[in-house]
Coordinates of C-alpha atoms and ligand atoms in Angstrom, one line a residue:
M28 CA 117.1 205.3 81.4
N29 CA 118.8 206.0 77.7
N30 CA 118.2 203.3 75.0
N31 CA 115.3 201.3 76.5
V32 CA 112.2 200.7 75.4
S33 CA 110.2 203.7 77.3
S34 CA 113.1 205.7 76.0
Q35 CA 113.2 205.6 72.7
E36 CA 109.0 205.2 73.1
Q37 CA 109.5 208.6 74.5
H38 CA 111.6 210.2 71.5
Q39 CA 109.5 209.2 69.1
A40 CA 106.1 210.6 71.9
F41 CA 108.4 213.9 71.3
I42 CA 108.5 213.5 67.8
S43 CA 104.5 213.1 67.5
Q44 CA 103.9 215.6 69.4
A45 CA 106.4 218.1 67.0
E46 CA 104.4 216.8 64.0
E47 CA 101.2 217.3 65.3
A48 CA 102.6 221.1 66.0
W49 CA 103.2 221.5 62.1
R50 CA 99.7 220.3 60.9
N51 CA 98.5 223.1 63.1
N52 CA 100.5 226.0 62.6
S53 CA 101.7 225.7 59.2
S54 CA 97.8 226.3 57.0
K55 CA 97.9 229.5 59.3
L56 CA 101.0 231.5 57.9
N57 CA 101.3 234.6 56.8
P58 CA 102.7 234.3 53.3
Q59 CA 104.1 237.6 52.6
Y60 CA 107.8 236.8 53.1
R61 CA 107.5 232.9 52.4
L62 CA 110.6 232.2 50.4
Q63 CA 109.7 230.5 46.9
Y64 CA 112.6 228.9 46.4
H65 CA 114.6 228.0 49.8
M66 CA 114.6 225.4 52.3
M67 CA 112.7 226.6 55.2
P68 CA 110.4 225.3 58.1
P69 CA 107.3 224.6 57.2
A70 CA 106.5 226.3 59.8
G71 CA 108.3 227.0 63.8
W72 CA 112.0 228.2 64.3
M73 CA 114.5 227.5 62.0
N74 CA 118.4 228.0 62.9
D75 CA 121.8 226.1 61.6
P76 CA 122.0 223.2 59.5
N77 CA 123.3 220.4 60.4
G78 CA 123.8 216.8 59.8
M79 CA 124.3 217.3 56.1
I80 CA 125.1 213.7 54.2
Y81 CA 124.6 212.3 50.8
F82 CA 123.1 209.5 51.8
E83 CA 121.1 207.0 49.7
G84 CA 120.9 208.5 46.8
H85 CA 119.2 211.9 48.5
Y86 CA 120.9 214.3 50.0
H87 CA 119.9 214.9 53.5
L88 CA 119.3 218.3 55.3
F89 CA 118.7 218.3 59.2
Y90 CA 118.3 221.6 60.8
Q91 CA 117.7 223.6 64.1
H92 CA 114.1 223.2 64.6
D93 CA 111.9 224.4 67.4
P94 CA 108.5 222.8 65.7
F95 CA 106.2 224.9 67.8
Q96 CA 107.0 228.3 67.9
A97 CA 108.8 231.0 66.0
K98 CA 111.6 231.2 68.7
Q99 CA 114.5 229.7 69.9
G100 CA 113.6 226.5 72.2
P101 CA 114.7 223.3 73.1
M102 CA 116.1 222.3 70.0
H103 CA 114.8 219.2 67.9
W104 CA 116.6 218.1 64.5
G105 CA 114.6 219.7 61.9
H106 CA 115.1 217.0 58.3
A107 CA 114.5 217.0 54.8
K108 CA 115.5 215.1 51.9
S109 CA 115.9 216.8 48.0
K110 CA 117.4 214.3 44.9
D111 CA 119.1 217.8 43.6
L112 CA 119.5 220.2 45.8
V113 CA 116.3 222.2 44.6
H114 CA 113.4 220.4 45.8
W115 CA 113.2 219.4 49.5
E116 CA 111.2 217.0 51.1
H117 CA 109.7 217.5 54.6
L118 CA 110.3 214.7 56.8
P119 CA 109.0 213.5 60.2
V120 CA 111.5 215.7 62.8
A121 CA 114.2 213.8 63.6
L122 CA 115.7 214.3 66.7
A123 CA 113.2 216.1 69.8
P124 CA 115.0 216.3 73.7
S125 CA 114.1 213.6 75.2
E126 CA 117.4 212.7 77.3
D127 CA 118.9 214.0 80.9
Y128 CA 122.0 215.1 79.0
D129 CA 119.9 217.0 75.7
K130 CA 116.4 218.1 77.4
G131 CA 115.4 220.2 81.2
G132 CA 117.0 223.4 82.6
D133 CA 114.9 226.8 82.2
G134 CA 117.5 228.5 78.8
G135 CA 118.5 226.8 76.7
Q136 CA 118.4 223.1 75.9
G137 CA 118.6 220.4 73.2
C138 CA 119.5 218.7 70.3
W139 CA 122.5 221.0 69.1
S140 CA 124.0 221.1 66.4
G141 CA 126.0 218.6 64.4
S142 CA 126.6 216.3 61.4
A143 CA 125.8 212.9 60.0
V144 CA 127.7 209.8 58.5
D145 CA 127.1 207.1 56.5
N146 CA 128.1 203.6 58.6
N147 CA 128.1 200.5 56.5
G148 CA 124.7 201.9 55.5
E149 CA 123.3 203.2 59.3
L150 CA 122.8 207.0 59.1
T151 CA 124.4 208.6 62.4
L152 CA 123.6 212.1 63.7
I153 CA 126.5 213.4 66.4
Y154 CA 125.2 215.9 67.5
T155 CA 125.6 218.1 70.6
G156 CA 123.6 217.9 73.9
H157 CA 122.7 220.8 76.0
V158 CA 121.5 222.1 79.3
D159 CA 122.0 225.3 80.3
G160 CA 123.1 225.4 84.1
K161 CA 124.1 221.9 84.0
T162 CA 127.9 220.4 85.3
P163 CA 128.5 220.0 81.8
E164 CA 126.4 221.8 79.5
E165 CA 127.4 220.3 76.3
V166 CA 128.2 216.8 75.5
Q167 CA 128.3 214.8 72.4
C168 CA 125.7 212.2 71.5
L169 CA 125.2 210.2 68.7
A170 CA 121.3 208.5 68.0
T171 CA 121.0 205.9 64.4
S172 CA 119.1 204.8 61.6
K173 CA 117.7 202.1 59.7
D174 CA 115.5 203.8 57.7
G175 CA 117.4 207.2 57.2
V176 CA 114.0 208.9 58.7
T177 CA 114.0 207.3 62.6
F178 CA 116.5 207.7 64.8
H179 CA 117.6 205.6 67.9
K180 CA 119.4 208.0 70.1
H181 CA 122.3 205.5 71.4
A182 CA 122.5 203.5 75.3
A183 CA 126.0 205.4 75.6
N184 CA 125.1 208.5 75.7
P185 CA 127.1 210.8 75.9
V186 CA 130.0 209.8 73.5
I187 CA 131.8 212.6 74.4
G188 CA 130.5 213.9 78.1
D189 CA 133.5 215.9 78.9
S190 CA 135.1 218.4 77.0
P191 CA 139.1 219.0 77.7
D192 CA 138.7 221.9 80.6
V193 CA 136.4 222.6 83.0
E194 CA 136.5 226.0 82.5
R195 CA 135.8 226.8 78.7
F196 CA 133.4 229.1 76.2
G197 CA 131.4 226.2 74.7
F198 CA 132.4 222.7 73.4
R199 CA 130.2 222.1 70.7
D200 CA 128.7 221.2 67.6
P201 CA 130.7 218.2 66.5
K202 CA 131.5 217.8 62.5
V203 CA 132.9 214.2 61.2
W204 CA 134.4 212.4 58.4
K205 CA 136.7 209.4 57.7
N206 CA 139.5 209.3 56.8
G207 CA 141.4 206.5 56.3
D208 CA 140.1 203.7 58.7
S209 CA 140.1 206.5 61.3
W210 CA 136.5 208.8 62.1
Y211 CA 137.8 212.5 63.1
M212 CA 135.5 215.0 64.1
V213 CA 136.3 218.7 64.8
V214 CA 134.2 220.2 67.4
G215 CA 134.0 224.0 68.1
Y216 CA 135.1 225.9 71.3
G217 CA 136.7 229.0 73.2
K218 CA 139.1 229.1 75.8
D219 CA 140.7 232.2 77.4
G220 CA 139.0 234.6 75.3
R221 CA 140.2 232.4 72.5
G222 CA 138.2 230.3 69.6
K223 CA 139.1 226.8 68.7
A224 CA 139.3 223.6 66.6
I225 CA 139.7 220.5 68.4
M226 CA 139.7 217.3 67.2
Y227 CA 139.1 213.7 68.5
V228 CA 139.7 210.4 66.4
S229 CA 138.0 207.1 66.7
K230 CA 138.0 204.3 65.2
D231 CA 133.9 202.8 66.3
L232 CA 132.3 206.1 66.5
Y233 CA 131.6 205.5 70.2
S234 CA 135.1 206.0 71.3
W235 CA 136.3 208.9 71.4
E236 CA 140.4 210.3 72.4
Y237 CA 141.4 213.9 72.1
K238 CA 143.8 215.2 70.2
G239 CA 143.9 218.7 71.1
A240 CA 143.0 221.7 68.9
A241 CA 144.3 221.4 65.3
L242 CA 143.9 225.7 65.0
E243 CA 143.3 228.3 67.2
S244 CA 142.5 232.4 67.6
E245 CA 145.5 233.5 67.7
G246 CA 143.7 236.5 69.7
T247 CA 142.0 238.2 66.9
M248 CA 139.3 235.3 65.6
G249 CA 137.3 235.1 68.4
D250 CA 136.6 233.7 71.6
M251 CA 134.2 231.0 70.5
W252 CA 134.2 229.3 67.2
E253 CA 130.8 227.8 66.4
C254 CA 130.4 225.3 64.0
P255 CA 133.2 224.4 62.3
D256 CA 133.9 222.4 59.7
L257 CA 137.1 220.5 58.0
F258 CA 137.4 219.3 54.7
P259 CA 140.6 218.3 51.9
L260 CA 139.8 221.0 49.2
G261 CA 142.0 221.2 46.5
A262 CA 144.9 219.7 45.7
G263 CA 147.8 217.3 48.3
D264 CA 147.1 217.9 51.7
Q265 CA 145.1 221.3 51.2
H266 CA 142.3 221.7 53.7
V267 CA 139.8 224.2 54.4
L268 CA 138.7 224.9 58.2
I269 CA 135.3 226.9 57.9
I270 CA 134.4 228.8 61.0
S271 CA 132.0 230.8 62.9
P272 CA 133.1 232.8 65.2
M273 CA 131.7 234.2 68.3
N274 CA 132.6 238.0 68.9
I275 CA 134.8 239.6 66.4
A276 CA 131.6 241.5 64.8
P277 CA 130.5 242.8 62.3
I278 CA 132.3 239.5 60.5
K279 CA 129.7 236.5 60.9
N280 CA 131.4 234.1 59.4
L281 CA 135.6 232.8 58.0
Y282 CA 137.3 230.6 55.9
V283 CA 140.9 229.6 56.8
A284 CA 142.6 227.9 53.8
G285 CA 145.9 225.8 54.6
S286 CA 147.0 222.2 54.8
F287 CA 146.1 219.3 57.6
D288 CA 147.6 216.6 59.1
Y289 CA 146.2 213.3 60.3
A290 CA 148.5 212.2 62.6
S291 CA 149.1 215.3 64.5
C292 CA 145.7 216.8 63.6
R293 CA 147.3 220.3 63.3
F294 CA 146.1 222.4 60.9
E295 CA 148.6 224.7 59.0
Q296 CA 146.5 228.7 58.3
Q297 CA 147.8 229.6 55.3
H298 CA 145.1 233.0 54.9
A299 CA 141.3 233.4 56.6
A300 CA 138.7 235.8 54.7
Q301 CA 134.9 235.8 55.1
I302 CA 133.3 233.3 53.1
D303 CA 130.4 235.5 52.2
Y304 CA 129.4 239.7 53.0
G305 CA 126.2 239.6 53.5
F306 CA 124.8 240.2 56.2
D307 CA 122.3 237.1 56.7
F308 CA 124.9 234.0 56.6
Y309 CA 125.4 232.0 59.7
A310 CA 127.1 228.1 60.2
P311 CA 127.5 227.2 57.0
Q312 CA 128.5 223.3 57.2
T313 CA 129.1 221.4 53.9
L314 CA 128.9 217.7 52.2
L315 CA 130.9 215.9 49.9
D316 CA 128.5 214.2 47.4
D317 CA 128.6 211.4 45.0
R318 CA 129.6 213.1 41.9
G319 CA 133.2 214.2 44.4
R320 CA 131.1 218.3 45.0
R321 CA 131.6 220.2 48.0
I322 CA 129.1 221.5 48.4
M323 CA 127.6 224.5 51.7
I324 CA 124.3 225.4 53.2
A325 CA 124.7 228.2 55.7
W326 CA 122.0 229.3 57.6
M327 CA 120.3 232.3 55.8
N328 CA 119.5 234.7 58.8
I329 CA 121.1 235.7 62.4
W330 CA 121.4 236.1 65.7
G331 CA 120.5 239.1 67.3
A332 CA 118.9 240.2 64.1
T333 CA 115.3 241.5 63.8
M334 CA 113.4 238.8 61.7
P335 CA 110.2 239.9 61.0
E336 CA 109.2 236.8 59.3
A337 CA 109.4 235.8 62.7
A338 CA 105.6 237.0 63.9
H339 CA 103.9 235.3 61.2
G340 CA 104.5 231.7 62.4
W341 CA 107.7 230.7 60.8
L342 CA 111.5 231.7 60.5
G343 CA 115.0 231.1 58.5
G344 CA 116.0 229.3 55.9
M345 CA 118.6 227.8 54.3
T346 CA 120.6 229.9 51.7
L347 CA 121.3 228.4 47.9
P348 CA 123.7 225.7 48.1
R349 CA 126.6 226.6 46.3
E350 CA 129.6 224.1 45.3
L351 CA 133.1 225.2 46.7
T352 CA 136.6 225.0 44.5
M353 CA 139.9 226.2 45.1
A354 CA 141.2 229.2 42.8
E355 CA 144.9 229.1 42.6
D356 CA 145.9 231.6 44.7
G357 CA 143.8 230.1 47.8
T358 CA 140.5 232.0 47.9
L359 CA 137.8 229.8 48.5
L360 CA 135.5 230.0 45.7
S361 CA 131.3 229.4 46.0
Q362 CA 129.3 229.5 43.3
P363 CA 125.6 228.7 43.4
V364 CA 124.5 225.0 42.2
P365 CA 123.9 224.6 38.3
E366 CA 121.0 222.3 38.9
L367 CA 118.9 225.6 40.4
A368 CA 118.6 226.2 36.8
T369 CA 115.8 223.4 36.5
L370 CA 113.7 226.7 38.5
R371 CA 114.1 228.8 35.2
G372 CA 110.5 230.2 33.8
S373 CA 110.5 232.8 31.7
H374 CA 113.7 234.4 30.1
V375 CA 114.2 238.3 29.4
T376 CA 117.2 239.5 27.8
A377 CA 119.1 242.2 27.0
S378 CA 122.3 243.5 25.6
D379 CA 124.4 246.8 25.2
V380 CA 121.9 249.1 26.9
T381 CA 123.0 252.5 28.0
I382 CA 122.4 254.3 30.6
A383 CA 123.1 258.0 31.2
D384 CA 124.2 259.4 34.4
Q385 CA 122.1 259.9 37.5
S386 CA 119.5 257.7 35.2
Y387 CA 117.2 254.5 36.5
V388 CA 116.3 252.3 33.2
A389 CA 113.5 249.8 33.6
I390 CA 113.7 246.9 31.2
D391 CA 110.6 245.3 29.4
G392 CA 109.7 242.3 31.4
V393 CA 112.6 242.6 34.3
Q394 CA 110.6 242.4 37.1
G395 CA 109.8 240.2 40.5
E396 CA 110.5 238.5 43.7
S397 CA 111.5 235.3 42.4
L398 CA 113.8 235.9 40.2
E399 CA 117.8 235.3 38.8
M400 CA 119.8 237.8 36.8
D401 CA 122.8 237.6 35.2
I402 CA 124.4 240.9 34.7
V403 CA 127.1 241.7 33.3
F404 CA 128.1 245.8 33.3
D405 CA 130.7 247.2 30.9
L406 CA 133.5 249.3 32.6
S407 CA 136.6 248.5 30.5
N408 CA 135.9 252.6 29.5
P409 CA 134.5 254.0 32.2
V410 CA 132.5 257.0 32.9
A411 CA 130.5 256.4 35.8
S412 CA 131.9 256.2 39.7
E413 CA 129.3 254.1 40.0
V414 CA 126.4 251.6 38.3
G415 CA 124.4 248.9 39.8
V416 CA 120.7 247.9 40.4
R417 CA 117.9 248.2 42.2
V418 CA 115.6 245.4 43.2
R419 CA 112.5 244.9 44.8
C420 CA 111.0 249.5 44.0
S421 CA 107.6 250.1 45.1
E422 CA 106.0 252.0 42.6
D423 CA 106.9 255.1 44.5
G424 CA 109.9 254.7 44.7
A425 CA 110.3 254.9 48.0
S426 CA 111.0 251.6 49.0
F427 CA 114.2 249.3 47.1
T428 CA 117.3 247.4 48.4
E429 CA 120.0 248.7 46.3
I430 CA 123.2 246.5 44.3
R431 CA 125.9 248.9 43.6
Y432 CA 129.8 248.5 42.6
S433 CA 132.2 251.4 43.0
V434 CA 134.5 251.9 40.6
R435 CA 137.1 254.2 42.0
G436 CA 136.8 252.8 45.2
Q437 CA 136.4 248.9 44.0
K438 CA 133.6 247.5 46.7
L439 CA 130.9 246.0 46.0
Y440 CA 127.7 246.9 47.9
T441 CA 124.1 245.6 49.3
D442 CA 122.6 248.8 51.0
R443 CA 118.8 247.5 52.6
Q444 CA 118.7 251.1 54.1
W445 CA 115.4 251.5 52.1
S446 CA 114.8 247.9 51.9
G447 CA 111.0 247.8 53.9
A448 CA 110.7 246.2 57.5
G449 CA 113.6 244.7 59.1
D450 CA 117.1 245.6 59.9
G451 CA 119.1 248.0 57.8
G452 CA 122.1 248.0 56.8
I453 CA 125.2 248.6 53.9
S454 CA 126.8 244.8 53.5
E455 CA 130.5 245.7 51.7
A456 CA 133.1 243.4 49.8
P457 CA 136.5 243.8 48.5
L458 CA 136.2 243.3 44.2
Q459 CA 138.6 244.4 42.0
L460 CA 137.3 244.1 37.8
V461 CA 139.5 241.6 35.7
A462 CA 141.5 243.0 33.2
D463 CA 138.5 243.1 30.5
G464 CA 137.0 245.8 32.7
R465 CA 134.0 243.3 32.8
L466 CA 131.1 243.4 36.5
H467 CA 129.9 240.3 36.7
L468 CA 126.6 240.1 39.6
R469 CA 124.2 237.1 39.1
L470 CA 121.2 237.9 41.5
F471 CA 119.0 235.4 42.8
L472 CA 116.2 237.3 44.6
D473 CA 113.2 235.6 46.6
R474 CA 110.4 236.5 48.8
S475 CA 112.5 238.3 51.4
S476 CA 116.6 237.2 50.2
V477 CA 119.2 239.0 48.4
E478 CA 122.2 236.5 46.9
L479 CA 124.8 238.1 45.2
F480 CA 127.7 236.4 44.1
A481 CA 130.7 238.5 41.6
G482 CA 133.7 237.9 40.6
E483 CA 133.2 234.3 39.6
G484 CA 132.6 233.2 42.7
R485 CA 134.6 235.1 44.7
I486 CA 132.2 237.0 46.6
A487 CA 128.9 235.8 47.7
M488 CA 126.5 239.0 49.6
T489 CA 124.1 237.2 51.2
N490 CA 121.0 239.1 53.3
R491 CA 117.5 238.6 53.6
I492 CA 115.0 242.0 52.7
Y493 CA 111.3 242.4 53.8
P494 CA 109.6 245.1 51.5
K495 CA 106.0 244.4 50.8
L496 CA 104.4 241.9 48.5
Q497 CA 103.6 244.4 45.8
D498 CA 107.2 245.6 45.5
T499 CA 108.1 244.3 42.6
G500 CA 110.3 247.2 40.1
I501 CA 113.3 247.1 38.5
S502 CA 115.4 249.0 37.7
F503 CA 119.5 250.1 36.6
F504 CA 121.8 253.3 37.2
A505 CA 124.8 254.5 36.5
R506 CA 126.5 257.6 38.4
G507 CA 129.4 260.3 38.3
G508 CA 128.7 259.6 33.9
D509 CA 127.1 257.0 31.9
A510 CA 127.4 253.9 31.7
R511 CA 126.6 250.1 29.5
I512 CA 125.4 247.5 30.1
E513 CA 126.7 244.7 27.7
S514 CA 123.9 242.0 28.4
L515 CA 121.7 241.0 31.0
D516 CA 119.7 237.7 31.5
A517 CA 116.9 238.0 33.7
W518 CA 114.5 233.8 34.9
E519 CA 111.7 234.4 36.6
L520 CA 112.0 231.4 38.9
S521 CA 109.5 228.8 40.7
S522 CA 108.0 227.7 43.5
I523 CA 110.0 224.2 45.5
W524 CA 106.6 224.3 47.9
Ligands
FRU617 C1 125.1 228.7 66.1 C2 124.4 227.3 67.2 C3 125.6 226.8 67.6 C4 124.2 225.3 68.6 C5 123.2 225.9 68.0 C6 122.0 225.7 68.8 O1 124.2 229.4 65.8 O2 124.7 229.1 68.1 O3 126.7 226.8 68.1 O4 125.1 224.1 68.1 O5 123.6 227.5 67.1 O6 120.8 226.0 67.9

């Protein structure tokens, strides 16, 4: 009862219902936290990016989606595409839970996370069918499309119907790619308290041979690795493994740099570190585009957070697309893609601005809820012990989000204690100043998000904030002595919707 006509018709009927829910709900959303230039669902719930692929001239981004409600429910795959990674067009829901391997159960169910490949012009989605309490609970499935919009679940689903062990803690989120004439699949896995990235190989995408774990936690890297992604980056057989490890709070994302051997499917770890130091960065996935760029997008929320936008009829943003490169010392660098410059509107510049100790300096024309800022502090001859910028400040000064750098501690912070609704908390990252003593901060503010980049791609820090719409003030400060802003560029960014 899988790929026969009635099953496909049933699938399409579920998809039509999903679209009707969008149409009904999207006009009723409260705009207070709606993002202006980040991907988000038209209405309802969104989590992980799925199926990221550059396919026939477009970037495709699928996502975990409940079109009916702004909370996690039976998971569909939402779908959007873009020509430039900046402007997104919503497409019909691609997958809806419709079969016994992805529908049913009283708790979690649905078409869970996965990836997309171009199989000789056939856009193919590989996803986890999840049904709480079923045995097995998680299986790997395939759906294909000729037109890139309508997807057919395959008759042979599930293509991997059993995990390697009966007792395990998670078997999901297949990421598939091609090397030579074989397909490789890395799947998130957990067993005996250890997260693992396990491997399968196939010639045709339908029959898969288990190859063991590419890498597993030695005991300190979480008990289940969600959403693994494994790809070449840098010279020779250098690869990066990205994981979303469970149960090693506060760490929610990691990359492992090392080498991967396609014959044995083993990953040799060189070092591991965080990809992003903010609170709201999870389940990143990457694609390779036609220019050979490795582009990463993550879910810009986190499980367990307060998520105030949910009360407004929608939930979830995607981070800005970031290009990944590898520094010579093996550090993963991530930088927002240059295409984002097309959003730039009115531009304010300033240079050589002195900030007296304990003062807050506003700069004419620099304010707003949707802007990009490029700030260079000169700390070559530091007097101040802390410098920074407050954004989304209320007129009475009681509400703001503070980005600060501790010169002595060599640490960068985003402080949400006074940010408005939502969870507070301070994110922090180690950041050494380069030899010339300049601190270069790039900041992307959207209506309910702050993405901070520093250290020429070494540090990324992503946070959601929930201030009042009218709180748009920005001021620069110094503590423990005077400081100097060498240069400042601020651009208003236009909405993509
Ligand atoms: C990660 C995750 C995945 C799973 C999906 C369900 O955020 O838990 O492991 O496939 O979300 O929506």
